[in-house]
Each structure stands twice: as structure tokens, then as C-alpha cells.
Amino acid sequence: MAAERTLSIIKPDATRRNLTGAINQRFEEAGLRIVAQKRLQLTRAQAEAFYAVHRERPFFQDLVGFMISGPVVAQVLEGEGAVARNREVMGATDPAKADAGTIRKDFAENIEANSVHGSDSPENAATEIAFFFSQIEITG
Ligand code: CMP
């Protein structure tokens, strides 16, 4: 599989508990390279725009409120099949259903405060990376 890039977000539940380094270690141990990274406080408008695809879902407003409840760390991960690899490392959306040894099993609090976001396809990864980063901020 070719090297590709995916967008990762370390969410407010994880930054609040000082888990950025522990989570980054999981990525690096899995062969994913952090080629861009920044910590920021999302505005409500930015969080709504990022999750626009979920606008009609019943959990949308709660999700937006959670994502602006503290700082997040947005990052670009690069590696062989990075989108799928990152989804394996993260585990299922609901930590109660996540496999042992995954980030969400080990760190997430619940389905909303689930510690990390990862792009679900290479197409969405390109869109999500462009949401947070300009080309000059990404160094392989
Ligand atoms: P994420 O990968 O960031 O994409 C959308 C997020 O919505 C998801 O992770 C969850 O944190 C959040 N979410 C909250 N409730 C639900 C739910 N019932 N089903 C799916 N996602 C949910």
C-alpha cells in the first residue's frame, strides 16, 4: 500500500488529562509519522464546520459543545495506508466496543469523549487536512 496521510485530532478529554504524549507514542509505535501538529482552541463555528457532515445527527450539538470544551491537537499522520492504520490504532468509535490495546479502549471516557478523531477515507483525509493545515505547515 502506498504512503498516505490522514488527519488526526486529539480531543479535549485527552488534552485535559495530559495524554497527548501517550497517544502520540501509540501513533509512532504503529509506524505513523507525525508530519504536522498544532494545539488550538476551536471556535463553535469552526467545530460546526468541521463536523458539518453530522449536522442532522441527534448528537451534533453535544459533539460541538464537547469539541470546544478545551484545546485539541490537530495533526497529520503519514505512513503506509495511514487512514486504515490510524483507524486500527484508534479502535471503534465507542470505547466499550473497541479492541484491547487501542487508544479508545485504553483512554476514551465514552462515545463522545473518545479521545481521538481520525479521517475515515483518503478523500475525507485530504479535505480534513486542508481544514487545519496549509501545505507549508506539513513537512514529511
Ligand atoms: P469522530 O470520529 O470524531 O466523528 C464523529 C463523532 O461524533 C464521533 O467521533 C463521536 O465522538 C461523536 N459521537 C457522539 N455520539 C455518537 C453516536 N451516538 N454515534 C457516533 N458518534 C457519536
Coordinates of N, CA and C and ligand atoms in Angstrom, one line a residue:
M1 N 0.8 -1.2 0.0 CA 0.0 0.0 0.0 C 0.9 1.3 0.0
A2 N 0.4 2.3 -0.7 CA 1.3 3.5 -0.8 C 1.2 4.3 0.5
A3 N 2.3 5.1 0.7 CA 2.3 6.0 1.9 C 1.2 7.0 1.6
E4 N 0.4 7.3 2.7 CA -0.6 8.3 2.6 C -0.7 9.1 3.9
R5 N -1.6 10.1 3.9 CA -1.7 11.0 5.0 C -3.2 10.9 5.5
T6 N -3.3 11.1 6.9 CA -4.6 11.2 7.5 C -4.7 12.3 8.5
L7 N -5.8 12.8 8.8 CA -6.0 13.9 9.8 C -6.4 13.2 11.1
S8 N -5.7 13.6 12.1 CA -6.0 13.1 13.5 C -6.3 14.3 14.4
I9 N -7.2 14.2 15.3 CA -7.4 15.2 16.3 C -7.4 14.5 17.7
I10 N -6.5 15.0 18.6 CA -6.5 14.6 20.0 C -7.6 15.5 20.6
K11 N -8.6 14.9 21.2 CA -9.8 15.7 21.6 C -9.6 16.2 23.1
P12 N -10.6 17.1 23.4 CA -10.4 17.8 24.7 C -10.3 16.9 26.0
D13 N -11.0 15.7 25.9 CA -10.9 14.9 27.1 C -9.5 14.4 27.3
A14 N -8.8 14.2 26.2 CA -7.4 13.7 26.3 C -6.4 14.8 26.6
T15 N -6.6 16.0 26.0 CA -5.7 17.1 26.4 C -5.8 17.5 27.8
R16 N -7.1 17.4 28.3 CA -7.4 17.8 29.7 C -6.7 16.8 30.7
R17 N -6.5 15.5 30.3 CA -5.9 14.5 31.1 C -4.4 14.4 30.8
N18 N -3.9 15.3 30.0 CA -2.4 15.3 29.7 C -1.9 14.1 29.0
L19 N -2.8 13.6 28.0 CA -2.5 12.3 27.3 C -1.9 12.5 25.9
T20 N -1.5 13.8 25.6 CA -1.1 14.0 24.2 C 0.2 13.1 23.9
G21 N 1.1 13.1 24.8 CA 2.3 12.3 24.5 C 2.1 10.8 24.5
A22 N 1.2 10.3 25.4 CA 0.9 8.9 25.4 C 0.2 8.5 24.1
I23 N -0.7 9.3 23.6 CA -1.4 9.0 22.4 C -0.4 9.1 21.2
N24 N 0.4 10.1 21.2 CA 1.4 10.2 20.1 C 2.3 9.0 20.1
Q25 N 2.7 8.5 21.2 CA 3.5 7.3 21.3 C 2.8 6.1 20.6
R26 N 1.5 6.0 20.8 CA 0.8 4.9 20.1 C 0.9 5.0 18.6
F27 N 0.8 6.3 18.1 CA 0.9 6.5 16.6 C 2.3 6.1 16.1
E28 N 3.3 6.6 16.8 CA 4.7 6.4 16.4 C 5.0 4.9 16.5
E29 N 4.6 4.2 17.5 CA 4.8 2.8 17.6 C 4.2 2.0 16.5
A30 N 3.1 2.5 15.9 CA 2.4 1.9 14.8 C 2.9 2.2 13.5
G31 N 4.0 3.0 13.5 CA 4.7 3.4 12.2 C 4.1 4.6 11.5
L32 N 3.2 5.3 12.3 CA 2.7 6.6 11.7 C 3.6 7.7 12.2
R33 N 3.9 8.6 11.2 CA 4.8 9.7 11.4 C 4.0 11.0 11.6
I34 N 4.3 11.7 12.6 CA 3.5 13.0 12.9 C 4.2 14.1 12.0
V35 N 3.7 14.4 10.9 CA 4.4 15.3 10.0 C 3.8 16.8 10.1
A36 N 2.8 17.0 10.9 CA 2.3 18.3 11.2 C 1.5 18.2 12.5
Q37 N 1.6 19.2 13.3 CA 0.9 19.1 14.6 C 0.7 20.5 15.2
K38 N -0.5 20.9 15.7 CA -0.7 22.1 16.4 C -1.9 22.0 17.4
R39 N -1.7 22.6 18.5 CA -2.7 22.6 19.6 C -3.5 23.9 19.5
L40 N -4.8 23.8 19.5 CA -5.6 25.0 19.3 C -7.0 24.9 20.0
Q41 N -7.6 26.0 20.2 CA -8.9 26.0 20.8 C -9.9 26.3 19.6
L42 N -10.7 25.4 19.3 CA -11.7 25.6 18.2 C -12.8 26.5 18.6
T43 N -13.3 27.4 17.7 CA -14.5 28.1 18.0 C -15.7 27.3 17.7
R44 N -16.9 27.7 18.1 CA -18.1 26.9 17.8 C -18.3 26.8 16.3
A45 N -18.1 27.9 15.6 CA -18.3 27.9 14.1 C -17.3 27.0 13.5
Q46 N -16.1 26.9 13.9 CA -15.1 26.0 13.4 C -15.5 24.5 13.6
A47 N -15.9 24.2 14.8 CA -16.3 22.9 15.2 C -17.5 22.4 14.3
E48 N -18.5 23.4 14.2 CA -19.7 23.1 13.4 C -19.3 22.8 11.9
A49 N -18.3 23.6 11.4 CA -17.9 23.4 10.1 C -17.1 22.1 9.9
F50 N -16.3 21.8 10.8 CA -15.5 20.5 10.7 C -16.4 19.3 10.7
Y51 N -17.5 19.3 11.6 CA -18.4 18.2 11.7 C -19.7 18.4 10.9
A52 N -19.7 19.2 9.9 CA -20.9 19.6 9.1 C -21.6 18.3 8.6
V53 N -20.9 17.3 8.3 CA -21.5 16.1 7.7 C -22.4 15.4 8.8
H54 N -22.2 15.7 10.1 CA -23.1 15.2 11.1 C -24.2 16.1 11.6
R55 N -24.4 17.2 10.8 CA -25.3 18.3 11.3 C -26.7 17.8 11.7
E56 N -27.2 16.8 10.9 CA -28.5 16.3 11.2 C -28.6 15.2 12.3
R57 N -27.5 14.8 12.8 CA -27.5 13.7 13.8 C -27.9 14.3 15.1
P58 N -28.6 13.4 15.9 CA -29.1 13.9 17.2 C -28.0 14.4 18.2
F59 N -26.8 13.8 18.0 CA -25.7 14.2 18.9 C -24.9 15.4 18.5
F60 N -25.3 16.1 17.4 CA -24.4 17.1 16.8 C -24.1 18.2 17.8
Q61 N -25.1 18.8 18.4 CA -24.8 20.0 19.3 C -24.0 19.6 20.5
D62 N -24.2 18.4 21.0 CA -23.4 17.9 22.1 C -22.0 17.7 21.7
L63 N -21.8 17.1 20.5 CA -20.5 16.9 20.0 C -19.7 18.2 19.8
V64 N -20.4 19.2 19.2 CA -19.7 20.5 19.0 C -19.4 21.1 20.4
G65 N -20.3 21.1 21.3 CA -20.0 21.6 22.7 C -18.9 20.9 23.3
F66 N -18.8 19.6 23.1 CA -17.6 18.9 23.7 C -16.3 19.3 23.0
M67 N -16.3 19.4 21.7 CA -15.1 19.7 21.0 C -14.6 21.1 21.2
I68 N -15.4 22.0 21.8 CA -14.9 23.4 22.1 C -14.7 23.5 23.6
S69 N -14.8 22.4 24.3 CA -14.7 22.5 25.8 C -13.3 22.6 26.3
G70 N -12.3 22.5 25.4 CA -10.9 22.6 25.8 C -10.1 22.5 24.5
P71 N -8.8 22.7 24.7 CA -7.9 22.6 23.5 C -7.9 21.2 22.8
V72 N -7.7 21.2 21.5 CA -7.4 20.0 20.8 C -6.0 20.0 20.2
V73 N -5.5 18.9 19.7 CA -4.3 18.8 19.0 C -4.6 18.2 17.6
A74 N -4.5 19.1 16.6 CA -4.7 18.6 15.2 C -3.4 18.2 14.7
Q75 N -3.4 17.1 13.9 CA -2.1 16.6 13.4 C -2.3 15.8 12.1
V76 N -1.3 15.8 11.3 CA -1.3 15.0 10.1 C -0.4 13.8 10.4
L77 N -0.9 12.6 10.2 CA -0.1 11.4 10.3 C 0.2 10.8 8.9
E78 N 1.4 10.3 8.7 CA 1.8 9.8 7.4 C 2.4 8.4 7.6
G79 N 2.0 7.6 6.6 CA 2.6 6.2 6.6 C 1.9 5.3 5.6
E80 N 2.3 4.1 5.6 CA 1.7 3.1 4.7 C 0.2 3.0 5.1
G81 N -0.7 3.2 4.2 CA -2.1 3.0 4.5 C -2.5 3.7 5.7
A82 N -2.1 5.0 5.9 CA -2.3 5.7 7.1 C -3.7 5.8 7.6
V83 N -4.7 6.0 6.7 CA -6.1 6.1 7.1 C -6.5 4.9 7.8
A84 N -6.3 3.7 7.2 CA -6.7 2.5 7.8 C -5.9 2.1 9.0
R85 N -4.6 2.4 9.0 CA -3.7 2.1 10.1 C -4.1 2.9 11.3
N86 N -4.4 4.2 11.1 CA -4.8 5.0 12.2 C -6.2 4.5 12.8
R87 N -7.1 4.1 12.0 CA -8.4 3.6 12.5 C -8.2 2.3 13.3
E88 N -7.2 1.5 12.9 CA -6.9 0.3 13.7 C -6.3 0.7 15.1
V89 N -5.4 1.7 15.1 CA -4.8 2.1 16.3 C -5.8 2.8 17.2
M90 N -6.8 3.6 16.6 CA -7.8 4.3 17.5 C -8.8 3.3 18.1
G91 N -9.2 2.3 17.3 CA -10.2 1.4 17.8 C -11.6 1.9 17.5
A92 N -12.7 1.2 17.8 CA -14.0 1.6 17.5 C -14.4 2.9 18.1
T93 N -15.4 3.6 17.5 CA -15.9 4.9 18.0 C -16.3 4.8 19.4
D94 N -17.0 3.8 19.8 CA -17.5 3.6 21.1 C -16.4 2.8 21.9
P95 N -15.8 3.4 22.9 CA -14.7 2.6 23.6 C -15.2 1.3 24.2
A96 N -16.5 1.2 24.5 CA -17.0 -0.1 25.0 C -16.9 -1.2 24.0
K97 N -16.8 -0.8 22.7 CA -16.7 -1.8 21.6 C -15.3 -1.9 21.0
A98 N -14.4 -1.1 21.5 CA -13.0 -1.1 21.0 C -12.2 -2.3 21.4
D99 N -11.3 -2.7 20.5 CA -10.4 -3.8 20.8 C -9.4 -3.5 21.9
A100 N -9.0 -4.5 22.6 CA -7.9 -4.3 23.6 C -6.7 -3.7 22.9
G101 N -6.0 -2.8 23.6 CA -4.8 -2.2 23.1 C -4.9 -1.0 22.2
T102 N -6.2 -0.7 21.9 CA -6.4 0.5 21.1 C -6.5 1.8 22.0
I103 N -6.3 2.9 21.3 CA -6.3 4.2 22.1 C -7.6 4.4 22.8
R104 N -8.7 4.1 22.0 CA -10.1 4.4 22.7 C -10.3 3.4 23.8
K105 N -9.9 2.2 23.7 CA -10.1 1.2 24.7 C -9.4 1.6 26.0
D106 N -8.2 2.1 25.8 CA -7.3 2.4 26.9 C -7.5 3.8 27.5
F107 N -8.0 4.8 26.7 CA -8.0 6.1 27.2 C -9.4 6.8 27.1
A108 N -10.3 6.4 26.2 CA -11.5 7.1 26.0 C -12.5 7.0 27.2
E109 N -13.3 8.1 27.4 CA -14.2 8.1 28.5 C -15.6 7.5 28.1
N110 N -16.0 7.9 26.9 CA -17.3 7.4 26.4 C -17.4 7.7 24.9
I111 N -18.5 7.4 24.2 CA -18.6 7.5 22.7 C -18.4 9.0 22.3
E112 N -18.7 9.9 23.1 CA -18.5 11.3 22.7 C -17.0 11.8 23.1
A113 N -16.7 11.6 24.4 CA -15.3 11.9 24.8 C -14.4 10.7 24.5
N114 N -14.2 10.5 23.2 CA -13.5 9.3 22.8 C -12.0 9.5 22.4
S115 N -11.5 10.6 22.9 CA -10.0 10.9 22.9 C -9.4 11.3 21.5
V116 N -9.9 10.6 20.4 CA -9.2 10.9 19.1 C -10.3 10.9 18.0
H117 N -10.0 11.7 17.0 CA -10.7 11.6 15.7 C -9.7 11.2 14.6
G118 N -10.2 10.4 13.7 CA -9.3 10.1 12.5 C -10.2 10.1 11.3
S119 N -9.6 10.5 10.2 CA -10.3 10.5 8.9 C -10.8 9.1 8.5
D120 N -11.9 9.0 7.8 CA -12.5 7.7 7.5 C -12.2 7.3 6.1
S121 N -11.6 8.1 5.3 CA -11.2 7.7 3.9 C -10.1 8.7 3.4
P122 N -9.4 8.2 2.4 CA -8.3 9.1 1.9 C -8.9 10.4 1.3
E123 N -10.1 10.4 0.7 CA -10.8 11.6 0.2 C -11.1 12.5 1.4
N124 N -11.7 12.0 2.4 CA -12.0 12.9 3.6 C -10.8 13.4 4.3
A125 N -9.7 12.5 4.2 CA -8.4 13.0 4.9 C -7.9 14.2 4.2
A126 N -8.0 14.3 2.8 CA -7.5 15.4 2.1 C -8.3 16.7 2.5
T127 N -9.6 16.5 2.6 CA -10.4 17.7 3.0 C -10.2 18.1 4.4
E128 N -10.0 17.1 5.3 CA -9.8 17.5 6.7 C -8.5 18.0 7.0
I129 N -7.4 17.5 6.3 CA -6.1 18.1 6.4 C -6.1 19.6 6.0
A130 N -6.8 19.8 4.9 CA -6.8 21.2 4.3 C -7.6 22.1 5.3
F131 N -8.5 21.6 6.1 CA -9.3 22.4 7.0 C -8.3 23.0 8.1
F132 N -7.3 22.2 8.5 CA -6.4 22.6 9.6 C -5.1 23.1 9.2
F133 N -4.6 22.7 8.0 CA -3.2 22.9 7.7 C -3.0 23.5 6.3
S134 N -2.1 24.4 6.1 CA -1.7 24.8 4.8 C -0.5 23.9 4.4
Q135 N -0.2 23.8 3.1 CA 0.8 22.9 2.6 C 2.2 23.2 3.3
I136 N 2.4 24.5 3.5 CA 3.8 24.9 4.1 C 3.9 24.4 5.5
E137 N 2.9 24.0 6.2 CA 2.9 23.6 7.6 C 3.2 22.1 7.7
I138 N 3.2 21.4 6.6 CA 3.4 19.9 6.6 C 4.8 19.6 6.1
T139 N 5.6 18.9 6.9 CA 6.9 18.5 6.5 C 7.1 17.0 6.7
G140 N 7.3 16.3 5.6 CA 7.5 14.9 5.6 C 8.8 14.5 6.4
Ligands
CMP1 P1 -15.4 11.1 15.5 O1 -14.6 10.1 14.8 O2 -14.8 12.4 15.9 O3 -16.7 11.5 14.5 C1 -17.9 12.0 15.0 C2 -18.0 11.9 16.5 O4 -19.3 12.0 17.0 C3 -17.5 10.6 16.9 O5 -16.1 10.5 16.8 C4 -18.0 10.6 18.4 O6 -17.1 11.2 19.3 C5 -19.2 11.5 18.3 N1 -20.4 10.8 18.7 C6 -21.2 11.2 19.8 N2 -22.3 10.4 19.9 C7 -22.2 9.5 18.9 C8 -23.0 8.4 18.4 N3 -24.1 8.1 19.1 N4 -22.6 7.7 17.3 C9 -21.5 8.1 16.7 N5 -20.7 9.1 17.0 C10 -21.0 9.8 18.1

